[in-house]
Short mmCIF file of N, CA, C and O in Angstrom, two decimals:
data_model
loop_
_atom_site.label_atom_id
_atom_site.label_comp_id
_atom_site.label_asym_id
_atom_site.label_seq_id
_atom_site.Cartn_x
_atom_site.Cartn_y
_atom_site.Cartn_z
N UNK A 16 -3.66 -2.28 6.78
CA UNK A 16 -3.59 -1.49 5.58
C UNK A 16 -2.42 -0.51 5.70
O UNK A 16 -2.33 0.07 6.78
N UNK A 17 -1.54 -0.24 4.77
CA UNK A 17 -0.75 0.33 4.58
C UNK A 17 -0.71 2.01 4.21
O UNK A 17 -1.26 2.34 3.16
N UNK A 18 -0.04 3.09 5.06
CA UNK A 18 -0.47 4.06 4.98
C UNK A 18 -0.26 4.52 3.40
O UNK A 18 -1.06 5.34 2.96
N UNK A 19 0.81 4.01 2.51
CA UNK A 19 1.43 4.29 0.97
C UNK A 19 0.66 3.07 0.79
O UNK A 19 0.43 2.12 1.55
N UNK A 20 0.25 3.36 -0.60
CA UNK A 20 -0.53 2.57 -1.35
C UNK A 20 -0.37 2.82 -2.74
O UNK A 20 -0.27 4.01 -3.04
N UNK A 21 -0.31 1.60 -4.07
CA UNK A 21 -0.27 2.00 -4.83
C UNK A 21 -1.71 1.60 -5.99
O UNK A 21 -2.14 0.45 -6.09
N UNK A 22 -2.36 2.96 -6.87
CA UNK A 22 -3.70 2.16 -6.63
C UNK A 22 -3.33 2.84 -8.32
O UNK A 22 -2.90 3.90 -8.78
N UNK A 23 -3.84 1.37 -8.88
CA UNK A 23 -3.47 1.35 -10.99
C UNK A 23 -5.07 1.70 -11.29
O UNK A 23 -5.94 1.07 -10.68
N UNK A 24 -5.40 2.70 -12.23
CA UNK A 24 -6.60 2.73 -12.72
C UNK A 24 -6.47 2.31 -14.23
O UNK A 24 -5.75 2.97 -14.98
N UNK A 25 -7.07 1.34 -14.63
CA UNK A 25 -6.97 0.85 -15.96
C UNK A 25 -8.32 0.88 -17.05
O UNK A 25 -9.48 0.88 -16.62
N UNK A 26 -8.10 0.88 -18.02
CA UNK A 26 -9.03 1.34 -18.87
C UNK A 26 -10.18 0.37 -19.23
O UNK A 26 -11.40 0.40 -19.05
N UNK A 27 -9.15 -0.68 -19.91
CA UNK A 27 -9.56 -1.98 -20.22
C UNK A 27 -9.34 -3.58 -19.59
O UNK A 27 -8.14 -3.79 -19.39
N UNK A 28 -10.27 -4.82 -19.22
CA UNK A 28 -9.60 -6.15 -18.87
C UNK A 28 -8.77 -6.36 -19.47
O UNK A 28 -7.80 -6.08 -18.77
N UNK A 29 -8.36 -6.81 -20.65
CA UNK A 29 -7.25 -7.51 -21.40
C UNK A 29 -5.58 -6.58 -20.98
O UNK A 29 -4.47 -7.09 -20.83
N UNK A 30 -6.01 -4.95 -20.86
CA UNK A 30 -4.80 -4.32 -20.23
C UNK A 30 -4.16 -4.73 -19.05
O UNK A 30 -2.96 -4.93 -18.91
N UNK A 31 -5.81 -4.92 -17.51
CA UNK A 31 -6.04 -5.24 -16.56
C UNK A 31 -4.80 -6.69 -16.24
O UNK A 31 -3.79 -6.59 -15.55
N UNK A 32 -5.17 -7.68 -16.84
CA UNK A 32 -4.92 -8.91 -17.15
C UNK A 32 -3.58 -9.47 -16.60
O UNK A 32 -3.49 -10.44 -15.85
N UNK A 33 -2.31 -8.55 -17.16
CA UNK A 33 -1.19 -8.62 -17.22
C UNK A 33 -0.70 -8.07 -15.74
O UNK A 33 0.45 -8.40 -15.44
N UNK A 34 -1.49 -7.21 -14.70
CA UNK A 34 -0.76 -6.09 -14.22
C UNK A 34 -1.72 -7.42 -12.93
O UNK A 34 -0.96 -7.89 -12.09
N UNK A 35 -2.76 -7.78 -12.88
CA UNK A 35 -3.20 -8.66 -11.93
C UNK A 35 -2.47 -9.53 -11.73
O UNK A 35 -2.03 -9.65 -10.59
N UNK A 36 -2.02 -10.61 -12.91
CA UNK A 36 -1.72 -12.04 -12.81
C UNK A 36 0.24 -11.32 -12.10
O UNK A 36 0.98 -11.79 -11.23
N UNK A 37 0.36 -10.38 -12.77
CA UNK A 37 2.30 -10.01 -12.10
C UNK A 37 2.09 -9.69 -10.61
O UNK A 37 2.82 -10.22 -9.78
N UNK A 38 1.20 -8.94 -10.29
CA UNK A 38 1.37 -7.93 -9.16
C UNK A 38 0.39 -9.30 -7.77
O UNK A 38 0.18 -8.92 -6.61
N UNK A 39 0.03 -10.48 -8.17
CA UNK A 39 -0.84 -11.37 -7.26
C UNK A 39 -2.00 -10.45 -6.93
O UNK A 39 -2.04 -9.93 -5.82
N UNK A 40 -2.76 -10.26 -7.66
CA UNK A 40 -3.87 -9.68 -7.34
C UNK A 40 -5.23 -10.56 -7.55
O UNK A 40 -5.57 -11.32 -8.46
N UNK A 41 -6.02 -10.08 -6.11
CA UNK A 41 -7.47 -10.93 -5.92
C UNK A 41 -8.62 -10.08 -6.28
O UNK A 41 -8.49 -8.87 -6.12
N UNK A 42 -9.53 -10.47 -6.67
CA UNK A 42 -11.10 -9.55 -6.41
C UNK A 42 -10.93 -9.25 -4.99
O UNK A 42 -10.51 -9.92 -4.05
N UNK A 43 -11.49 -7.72 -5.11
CA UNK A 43 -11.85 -7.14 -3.77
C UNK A 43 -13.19 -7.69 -3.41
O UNK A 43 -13.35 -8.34 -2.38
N UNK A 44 -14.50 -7.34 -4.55
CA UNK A 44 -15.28 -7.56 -4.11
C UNK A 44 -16.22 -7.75 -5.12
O UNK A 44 -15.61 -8.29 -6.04
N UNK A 45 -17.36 -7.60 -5.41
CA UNK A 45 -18.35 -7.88 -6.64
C UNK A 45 -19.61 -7.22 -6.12
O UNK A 45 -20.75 -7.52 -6.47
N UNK A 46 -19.32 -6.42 -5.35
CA UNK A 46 -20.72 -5.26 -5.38
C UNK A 46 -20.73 -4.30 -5.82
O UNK A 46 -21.58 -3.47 -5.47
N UNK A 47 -19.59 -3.96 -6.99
CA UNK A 47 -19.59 -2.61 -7.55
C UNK A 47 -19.31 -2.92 -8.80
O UNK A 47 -18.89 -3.98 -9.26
N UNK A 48 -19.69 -1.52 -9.55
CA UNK A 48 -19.89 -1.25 -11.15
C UNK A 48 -18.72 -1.83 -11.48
O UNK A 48 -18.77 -2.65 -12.40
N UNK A 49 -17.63 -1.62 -10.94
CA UNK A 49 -16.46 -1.68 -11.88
C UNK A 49 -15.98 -2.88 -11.33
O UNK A 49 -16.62 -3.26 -10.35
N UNK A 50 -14.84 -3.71 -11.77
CA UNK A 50 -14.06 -4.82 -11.03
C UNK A 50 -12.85 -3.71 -10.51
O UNK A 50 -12.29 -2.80 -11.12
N UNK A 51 -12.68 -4.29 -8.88
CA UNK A 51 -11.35 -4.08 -8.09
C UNK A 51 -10.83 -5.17 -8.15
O UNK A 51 -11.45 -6.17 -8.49
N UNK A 52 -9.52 -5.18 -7.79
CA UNK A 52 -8.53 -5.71 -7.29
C UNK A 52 -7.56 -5.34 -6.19
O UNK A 52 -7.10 -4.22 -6.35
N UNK A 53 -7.14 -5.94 -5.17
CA UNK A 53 -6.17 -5.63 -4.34
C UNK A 53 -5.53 -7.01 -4.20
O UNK A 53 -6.07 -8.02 -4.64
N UNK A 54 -3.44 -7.00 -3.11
CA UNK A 54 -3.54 -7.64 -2.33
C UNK A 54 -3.72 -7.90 -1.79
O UNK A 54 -4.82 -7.49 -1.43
N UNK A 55 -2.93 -9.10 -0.67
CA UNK A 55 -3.29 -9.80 0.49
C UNK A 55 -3.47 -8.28 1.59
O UNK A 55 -4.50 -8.00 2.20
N UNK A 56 -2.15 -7.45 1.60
CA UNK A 56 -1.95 -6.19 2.36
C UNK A 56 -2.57 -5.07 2.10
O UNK A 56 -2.21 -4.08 2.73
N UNK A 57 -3.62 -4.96 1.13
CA UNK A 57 -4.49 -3.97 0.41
C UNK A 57 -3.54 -2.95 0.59
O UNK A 57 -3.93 -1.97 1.23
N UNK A 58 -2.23 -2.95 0.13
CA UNK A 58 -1.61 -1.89 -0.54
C UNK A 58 -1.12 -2.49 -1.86
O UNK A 58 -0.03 -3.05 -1.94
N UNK A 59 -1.89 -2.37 -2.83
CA UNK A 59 -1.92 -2.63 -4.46
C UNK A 59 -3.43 -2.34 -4.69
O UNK A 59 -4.29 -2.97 -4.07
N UNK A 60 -3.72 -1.37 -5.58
CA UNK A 60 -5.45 -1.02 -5.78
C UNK A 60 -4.97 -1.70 -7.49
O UNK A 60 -3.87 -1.77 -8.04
N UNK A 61 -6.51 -2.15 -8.01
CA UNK A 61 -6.41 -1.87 -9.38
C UNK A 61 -7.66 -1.59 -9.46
O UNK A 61 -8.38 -2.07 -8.58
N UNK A 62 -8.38 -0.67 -10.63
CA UNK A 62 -9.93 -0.93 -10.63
C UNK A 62 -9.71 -1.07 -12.29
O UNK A 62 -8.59 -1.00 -12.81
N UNK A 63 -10.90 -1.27 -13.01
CA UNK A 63 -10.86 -1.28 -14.65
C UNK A 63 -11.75 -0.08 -14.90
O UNK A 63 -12.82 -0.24 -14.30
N UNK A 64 -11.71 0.70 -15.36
CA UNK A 64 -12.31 1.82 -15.28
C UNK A 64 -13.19 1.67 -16.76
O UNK A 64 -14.33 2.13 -16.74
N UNK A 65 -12.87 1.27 -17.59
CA UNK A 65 -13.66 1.74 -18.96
C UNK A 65 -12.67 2.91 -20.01
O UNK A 65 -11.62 3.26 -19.48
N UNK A 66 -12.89 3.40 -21.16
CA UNK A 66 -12.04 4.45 -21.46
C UNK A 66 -12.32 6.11 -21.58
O UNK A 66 -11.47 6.97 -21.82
N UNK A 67 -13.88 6.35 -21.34
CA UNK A 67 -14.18 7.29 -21.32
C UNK A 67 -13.93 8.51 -20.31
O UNK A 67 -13.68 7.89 -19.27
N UNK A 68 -13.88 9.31 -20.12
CA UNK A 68 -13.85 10.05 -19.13
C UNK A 68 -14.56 9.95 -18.24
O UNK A 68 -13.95 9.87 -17.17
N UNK A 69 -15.59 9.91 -18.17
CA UNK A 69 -16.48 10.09 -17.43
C UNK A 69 -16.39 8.77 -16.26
O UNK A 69 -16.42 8.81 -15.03
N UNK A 70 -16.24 7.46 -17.34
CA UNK A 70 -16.26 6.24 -16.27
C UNK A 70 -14.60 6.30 -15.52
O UNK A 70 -14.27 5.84 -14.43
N UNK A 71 -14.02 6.80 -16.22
CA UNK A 71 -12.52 7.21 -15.43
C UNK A 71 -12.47 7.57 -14.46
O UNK A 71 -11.82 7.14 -13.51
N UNK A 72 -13.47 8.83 -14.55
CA UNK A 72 -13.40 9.71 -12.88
C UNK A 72 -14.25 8.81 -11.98
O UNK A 72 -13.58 8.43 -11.01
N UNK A 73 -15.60 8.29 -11.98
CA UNK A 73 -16.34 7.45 -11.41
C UNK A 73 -15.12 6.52 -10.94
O UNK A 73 -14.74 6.85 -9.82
N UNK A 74 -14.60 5.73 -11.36
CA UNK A 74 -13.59 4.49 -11.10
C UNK A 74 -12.46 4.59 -9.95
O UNK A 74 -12.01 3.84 -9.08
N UNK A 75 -12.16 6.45 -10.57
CA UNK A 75 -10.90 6.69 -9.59
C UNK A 75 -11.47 6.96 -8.60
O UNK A 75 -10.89 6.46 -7.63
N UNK A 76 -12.75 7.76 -8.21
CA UNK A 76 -13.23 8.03 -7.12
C UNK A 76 -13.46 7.58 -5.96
O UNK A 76 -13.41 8.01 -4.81
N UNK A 77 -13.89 5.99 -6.82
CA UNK A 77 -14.58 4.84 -5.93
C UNK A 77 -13.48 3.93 -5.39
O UNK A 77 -13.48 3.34 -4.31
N UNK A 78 -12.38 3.94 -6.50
CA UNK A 78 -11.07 3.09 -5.79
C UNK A 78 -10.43 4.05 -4.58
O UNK A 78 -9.67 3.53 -3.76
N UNK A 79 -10.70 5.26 -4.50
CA UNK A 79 -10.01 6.85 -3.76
C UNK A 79 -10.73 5.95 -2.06
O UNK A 79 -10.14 5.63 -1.03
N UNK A 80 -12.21 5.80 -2.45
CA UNK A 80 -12.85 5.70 -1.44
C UNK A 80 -12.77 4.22 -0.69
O UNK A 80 -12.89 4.06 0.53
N UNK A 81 -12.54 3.20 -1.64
CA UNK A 81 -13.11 2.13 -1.00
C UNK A 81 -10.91 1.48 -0.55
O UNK A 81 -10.60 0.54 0.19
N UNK A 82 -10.29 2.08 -1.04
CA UNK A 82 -8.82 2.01 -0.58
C UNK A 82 -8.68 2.87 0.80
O UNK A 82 -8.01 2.39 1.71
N UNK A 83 -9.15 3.77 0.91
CA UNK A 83 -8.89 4.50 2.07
C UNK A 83 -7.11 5.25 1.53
O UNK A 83 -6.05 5.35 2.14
N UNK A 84 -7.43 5.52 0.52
CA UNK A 84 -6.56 6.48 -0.43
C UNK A 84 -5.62 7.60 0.43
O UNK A 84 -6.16 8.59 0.92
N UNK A 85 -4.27 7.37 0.55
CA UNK A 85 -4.25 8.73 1.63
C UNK A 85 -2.99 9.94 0.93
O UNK A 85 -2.09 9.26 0.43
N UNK A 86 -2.87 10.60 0.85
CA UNK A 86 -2.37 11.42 0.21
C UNK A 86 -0.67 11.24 -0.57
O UNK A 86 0.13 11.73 -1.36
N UNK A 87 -0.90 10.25 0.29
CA UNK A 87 0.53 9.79 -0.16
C UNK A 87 1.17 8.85 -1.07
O UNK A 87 2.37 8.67 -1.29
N UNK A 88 -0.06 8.17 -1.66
CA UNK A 88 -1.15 7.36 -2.51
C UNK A 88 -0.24 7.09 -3.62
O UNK A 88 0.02 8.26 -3.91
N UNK A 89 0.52 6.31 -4.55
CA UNK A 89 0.59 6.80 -6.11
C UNK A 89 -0.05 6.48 -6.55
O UNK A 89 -0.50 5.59 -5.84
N UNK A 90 -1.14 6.58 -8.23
CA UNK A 90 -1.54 6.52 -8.75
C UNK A 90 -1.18 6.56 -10.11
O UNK A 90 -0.97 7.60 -10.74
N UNK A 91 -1.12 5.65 -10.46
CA UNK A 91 -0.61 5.15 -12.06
C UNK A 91 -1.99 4.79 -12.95
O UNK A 91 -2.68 3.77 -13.02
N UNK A 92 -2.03 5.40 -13.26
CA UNK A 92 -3.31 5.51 -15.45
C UNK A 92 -2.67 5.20 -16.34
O UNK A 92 -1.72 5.82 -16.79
N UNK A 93 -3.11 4.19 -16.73
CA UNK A 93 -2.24 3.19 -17.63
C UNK A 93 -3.18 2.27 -18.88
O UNK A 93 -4.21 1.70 -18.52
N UNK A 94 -2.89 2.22 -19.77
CA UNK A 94 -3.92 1.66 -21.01
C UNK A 94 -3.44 2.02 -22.53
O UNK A 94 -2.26 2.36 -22.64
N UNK A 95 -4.00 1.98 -23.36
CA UNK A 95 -3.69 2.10 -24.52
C UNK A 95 -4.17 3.15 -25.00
O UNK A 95 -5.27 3.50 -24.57
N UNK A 96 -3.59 3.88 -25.91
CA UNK A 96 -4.14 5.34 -26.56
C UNK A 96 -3.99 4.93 -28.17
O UNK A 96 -3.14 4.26 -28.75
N UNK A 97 -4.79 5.40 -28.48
CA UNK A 97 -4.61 5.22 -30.53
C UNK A 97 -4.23 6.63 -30.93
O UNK A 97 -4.84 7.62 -30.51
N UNK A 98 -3.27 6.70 -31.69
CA UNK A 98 -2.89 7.78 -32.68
C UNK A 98 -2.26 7.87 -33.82
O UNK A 98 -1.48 6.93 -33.98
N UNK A 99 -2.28 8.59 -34.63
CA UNK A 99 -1.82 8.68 -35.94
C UNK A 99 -0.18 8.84 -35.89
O UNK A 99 0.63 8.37 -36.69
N UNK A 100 0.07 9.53 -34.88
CA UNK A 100 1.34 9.94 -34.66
C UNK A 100 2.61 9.24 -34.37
O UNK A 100 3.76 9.42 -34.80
N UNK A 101 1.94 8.14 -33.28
CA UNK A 101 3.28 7.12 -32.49
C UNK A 101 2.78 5.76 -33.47
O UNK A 101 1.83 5.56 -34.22
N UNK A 102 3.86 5.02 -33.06
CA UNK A 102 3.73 3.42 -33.50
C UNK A 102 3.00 3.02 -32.61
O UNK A 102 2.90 3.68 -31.57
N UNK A 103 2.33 1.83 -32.79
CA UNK A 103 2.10 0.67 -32.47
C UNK A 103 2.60 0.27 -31.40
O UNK A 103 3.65 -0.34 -31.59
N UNK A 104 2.23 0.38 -30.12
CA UNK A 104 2.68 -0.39 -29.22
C UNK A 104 4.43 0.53 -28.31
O UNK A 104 5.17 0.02 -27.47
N UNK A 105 4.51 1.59 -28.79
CA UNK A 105 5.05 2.64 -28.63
C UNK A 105 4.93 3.07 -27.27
O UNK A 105 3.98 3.84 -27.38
N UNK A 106 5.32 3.10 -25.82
CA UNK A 106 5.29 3.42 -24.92
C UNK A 106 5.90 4.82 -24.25
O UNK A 106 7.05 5.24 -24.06
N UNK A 107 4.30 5.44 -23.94
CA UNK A 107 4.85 6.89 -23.89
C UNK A 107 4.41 7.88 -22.76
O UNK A 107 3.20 8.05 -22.67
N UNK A 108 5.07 8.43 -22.05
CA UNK A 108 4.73 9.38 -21.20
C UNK A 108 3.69 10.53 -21.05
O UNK A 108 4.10 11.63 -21.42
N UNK A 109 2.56 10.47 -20.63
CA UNK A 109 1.66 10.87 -21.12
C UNK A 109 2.09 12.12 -19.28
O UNK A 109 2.26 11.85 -18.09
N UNK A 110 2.10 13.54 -20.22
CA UNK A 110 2.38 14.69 -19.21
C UNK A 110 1.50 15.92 -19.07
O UNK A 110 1.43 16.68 -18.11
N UNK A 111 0.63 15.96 -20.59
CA UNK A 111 -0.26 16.84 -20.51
C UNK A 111 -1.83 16.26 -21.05
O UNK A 111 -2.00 15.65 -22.10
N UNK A 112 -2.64 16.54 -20.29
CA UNK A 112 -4.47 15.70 -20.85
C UNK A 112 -5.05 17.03 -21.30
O UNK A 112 -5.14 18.06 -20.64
N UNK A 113 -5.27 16.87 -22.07
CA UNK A 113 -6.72 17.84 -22.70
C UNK A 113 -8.08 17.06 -22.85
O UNK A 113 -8.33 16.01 -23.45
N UNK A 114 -9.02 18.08 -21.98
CA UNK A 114 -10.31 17.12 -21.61
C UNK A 114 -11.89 18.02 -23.19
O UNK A 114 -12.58 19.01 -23.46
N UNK A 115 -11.57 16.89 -23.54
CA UNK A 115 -12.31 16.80 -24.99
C UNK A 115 -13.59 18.33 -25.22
O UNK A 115 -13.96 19.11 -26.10
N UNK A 116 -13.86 18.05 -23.82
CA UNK A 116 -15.38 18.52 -23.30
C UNK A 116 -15.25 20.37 -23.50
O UNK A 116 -15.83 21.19 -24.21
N UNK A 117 -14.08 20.44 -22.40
CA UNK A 117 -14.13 22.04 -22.18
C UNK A 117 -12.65 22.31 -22.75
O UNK A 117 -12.18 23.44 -22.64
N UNK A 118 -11.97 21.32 -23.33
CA UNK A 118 -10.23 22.57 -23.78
C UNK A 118 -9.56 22.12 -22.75
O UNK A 118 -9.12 20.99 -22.97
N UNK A 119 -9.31 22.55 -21.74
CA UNK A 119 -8.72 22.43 -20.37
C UNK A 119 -8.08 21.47 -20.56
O UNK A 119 -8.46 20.35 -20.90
N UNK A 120 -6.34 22.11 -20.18
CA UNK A 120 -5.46 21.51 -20.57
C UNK A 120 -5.29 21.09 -18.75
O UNK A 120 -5.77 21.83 -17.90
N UNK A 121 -4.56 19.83 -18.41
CA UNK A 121 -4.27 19.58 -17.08
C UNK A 121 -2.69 18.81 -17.30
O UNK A 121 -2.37 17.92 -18.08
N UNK A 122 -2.08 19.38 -16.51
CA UNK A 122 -0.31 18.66 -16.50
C UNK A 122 -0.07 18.08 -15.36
O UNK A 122 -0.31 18.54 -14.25
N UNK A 123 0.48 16.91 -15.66
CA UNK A 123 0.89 15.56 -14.84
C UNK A 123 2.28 16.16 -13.90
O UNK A 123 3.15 16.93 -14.30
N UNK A 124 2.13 15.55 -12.58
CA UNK A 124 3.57 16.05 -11.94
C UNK A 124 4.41 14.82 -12.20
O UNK A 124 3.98 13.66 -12.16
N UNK A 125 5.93 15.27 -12.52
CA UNK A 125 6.77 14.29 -12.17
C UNK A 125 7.68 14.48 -11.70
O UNK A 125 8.46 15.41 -11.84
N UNK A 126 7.72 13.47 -10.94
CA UNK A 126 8.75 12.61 -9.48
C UNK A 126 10.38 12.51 -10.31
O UNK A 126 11.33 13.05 -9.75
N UNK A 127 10.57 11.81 -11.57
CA UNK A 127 11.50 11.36 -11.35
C UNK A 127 11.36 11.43 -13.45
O UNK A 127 10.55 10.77 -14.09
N UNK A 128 11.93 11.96 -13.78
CA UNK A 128 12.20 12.31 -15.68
C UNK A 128 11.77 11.02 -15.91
O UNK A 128 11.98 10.23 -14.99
N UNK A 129 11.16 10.58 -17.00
CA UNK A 129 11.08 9.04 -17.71
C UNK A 129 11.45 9.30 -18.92
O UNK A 129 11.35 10.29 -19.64
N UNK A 130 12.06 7.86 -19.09
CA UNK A 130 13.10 7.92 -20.08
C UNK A 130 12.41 7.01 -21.12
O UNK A 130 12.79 5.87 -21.38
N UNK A 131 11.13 7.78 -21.79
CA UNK A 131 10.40 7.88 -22.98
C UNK A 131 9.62 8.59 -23.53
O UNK A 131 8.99 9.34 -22.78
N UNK A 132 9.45 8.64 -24.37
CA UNK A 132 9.02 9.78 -25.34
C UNK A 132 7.67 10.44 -24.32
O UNK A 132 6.92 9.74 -23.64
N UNK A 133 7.61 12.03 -24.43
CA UNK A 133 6.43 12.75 -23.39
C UNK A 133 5.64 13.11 -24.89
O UNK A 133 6.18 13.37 -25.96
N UNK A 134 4.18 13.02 -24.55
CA UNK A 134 3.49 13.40 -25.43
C UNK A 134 2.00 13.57 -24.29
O UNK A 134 1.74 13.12 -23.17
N UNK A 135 1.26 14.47 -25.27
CA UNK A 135 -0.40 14.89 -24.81
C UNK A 135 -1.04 13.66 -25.18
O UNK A 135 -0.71 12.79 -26.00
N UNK A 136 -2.32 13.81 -24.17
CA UNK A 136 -3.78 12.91 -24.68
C UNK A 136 -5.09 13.83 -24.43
O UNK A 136 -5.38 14.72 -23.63
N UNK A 137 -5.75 13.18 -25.49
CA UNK A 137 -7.01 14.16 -25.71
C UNK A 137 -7.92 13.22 -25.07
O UNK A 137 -8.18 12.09 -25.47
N UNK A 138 -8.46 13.90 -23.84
CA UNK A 138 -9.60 12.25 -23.64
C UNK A 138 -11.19 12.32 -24.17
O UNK A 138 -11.50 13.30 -24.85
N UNK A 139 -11.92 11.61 -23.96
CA UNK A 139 -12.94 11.12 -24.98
C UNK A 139 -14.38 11.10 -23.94
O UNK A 139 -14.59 10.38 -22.97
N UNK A 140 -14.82 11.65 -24.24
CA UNK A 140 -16.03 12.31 -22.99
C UNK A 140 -17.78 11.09 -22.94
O UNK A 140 -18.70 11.01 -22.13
N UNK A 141 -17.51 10.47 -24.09
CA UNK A 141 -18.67 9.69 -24.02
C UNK A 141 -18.38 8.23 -23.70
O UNK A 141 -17.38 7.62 -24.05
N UNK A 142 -19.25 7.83 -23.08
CA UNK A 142 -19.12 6.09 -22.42
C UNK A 142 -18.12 5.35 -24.10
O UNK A 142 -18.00 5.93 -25.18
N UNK A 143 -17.66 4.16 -23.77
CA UNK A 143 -17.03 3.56 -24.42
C UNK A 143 -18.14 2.01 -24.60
O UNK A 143 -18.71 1.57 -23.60
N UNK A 144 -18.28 1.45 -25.73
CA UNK A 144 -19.16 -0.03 -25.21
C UNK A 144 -17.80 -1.11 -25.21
O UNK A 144 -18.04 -2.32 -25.14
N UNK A 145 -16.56 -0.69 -25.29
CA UNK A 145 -15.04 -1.67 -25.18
C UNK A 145 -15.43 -2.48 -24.08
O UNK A 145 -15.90 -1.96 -23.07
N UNK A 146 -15.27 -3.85 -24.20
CA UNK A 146 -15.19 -4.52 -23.31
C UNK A 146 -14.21 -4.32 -21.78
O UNK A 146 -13.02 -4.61 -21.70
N UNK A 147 -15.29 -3.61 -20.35
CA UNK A 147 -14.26 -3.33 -19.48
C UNK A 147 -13.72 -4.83 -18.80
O UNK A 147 -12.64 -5.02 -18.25
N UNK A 148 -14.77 -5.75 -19.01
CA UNK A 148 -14.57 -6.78 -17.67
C UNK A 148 -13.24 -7.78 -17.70
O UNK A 148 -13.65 -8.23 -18.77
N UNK A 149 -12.45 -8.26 -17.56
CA UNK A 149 -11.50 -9.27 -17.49
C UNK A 149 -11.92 -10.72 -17.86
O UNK A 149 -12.77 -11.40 -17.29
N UNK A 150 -11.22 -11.04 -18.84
CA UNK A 150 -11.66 -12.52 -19.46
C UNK A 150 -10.99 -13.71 -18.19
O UNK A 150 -9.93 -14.26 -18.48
N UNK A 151 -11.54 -14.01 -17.05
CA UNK A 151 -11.46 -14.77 -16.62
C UNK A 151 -11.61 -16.57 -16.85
O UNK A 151 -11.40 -17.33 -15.90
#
């Protein structure tokens, strides 16, 4: 296992889908809530988290734990957001979260400027019934 690791938390399968079949990714395992993925070198995490908050943090926690996560870790959150504001399919830098529940604004660090549009997300505090699992 690799001390850098890069571990994708994703919202939805059909998002999932694209980032497995590019990156050669296998089932880790099938004893847990959520579907993992890793490689051969279990440095590539993916888990499918669901879109709610709540199953978000559960997801990241458990990929934190069952990767052996080490501080040096990246972590990429990645999925689709709906808004009135952007287009369709519009790819955008998401730098500040506001958590639905309490206000609490939280800001993203960045490594290196991205060269697309930065905008907020408001996240969504109750379970989602969106299909998490991967259409295999």
């Amino acid at each position: 296992m690799s001390d850098t690791s890069i571990c994708w938390v994703v919202s939805l399968g059909n998002e999932a889908k694209v980032i497995v079949r590019q990156l050669r990714l296998s089932r880790f395992s099938n004893e847990f809530e959520y579907e993992v993925f890793t490689n051969k070198l279990q440095s590539i995490w993916l888990i499918v988290s669901g879109m709610s908050r709540l199953e978000t943090i559960n997801a990241t926690k458990l990929l934190q734990r069952i990767s052996n996560a080490s501080k040096w870790t990246i972590w990429i959150n990645i999925g689709f957001a709906y808004s009135l504001n952007q287009k369709v399919g519009e790819l955008c830098f998401i730098d500040k979260i506001i958590d639905e529940k309490s206000s609490t604004a939280f800001y993203t660090g960045v490594v290196i400027e991205p060269r697309m549009k930065r905008t907020s997300l408001l996240t969504l505090g109750s379970k989602s019934d969106k299909k998490r699992h991967l259409d295999t």
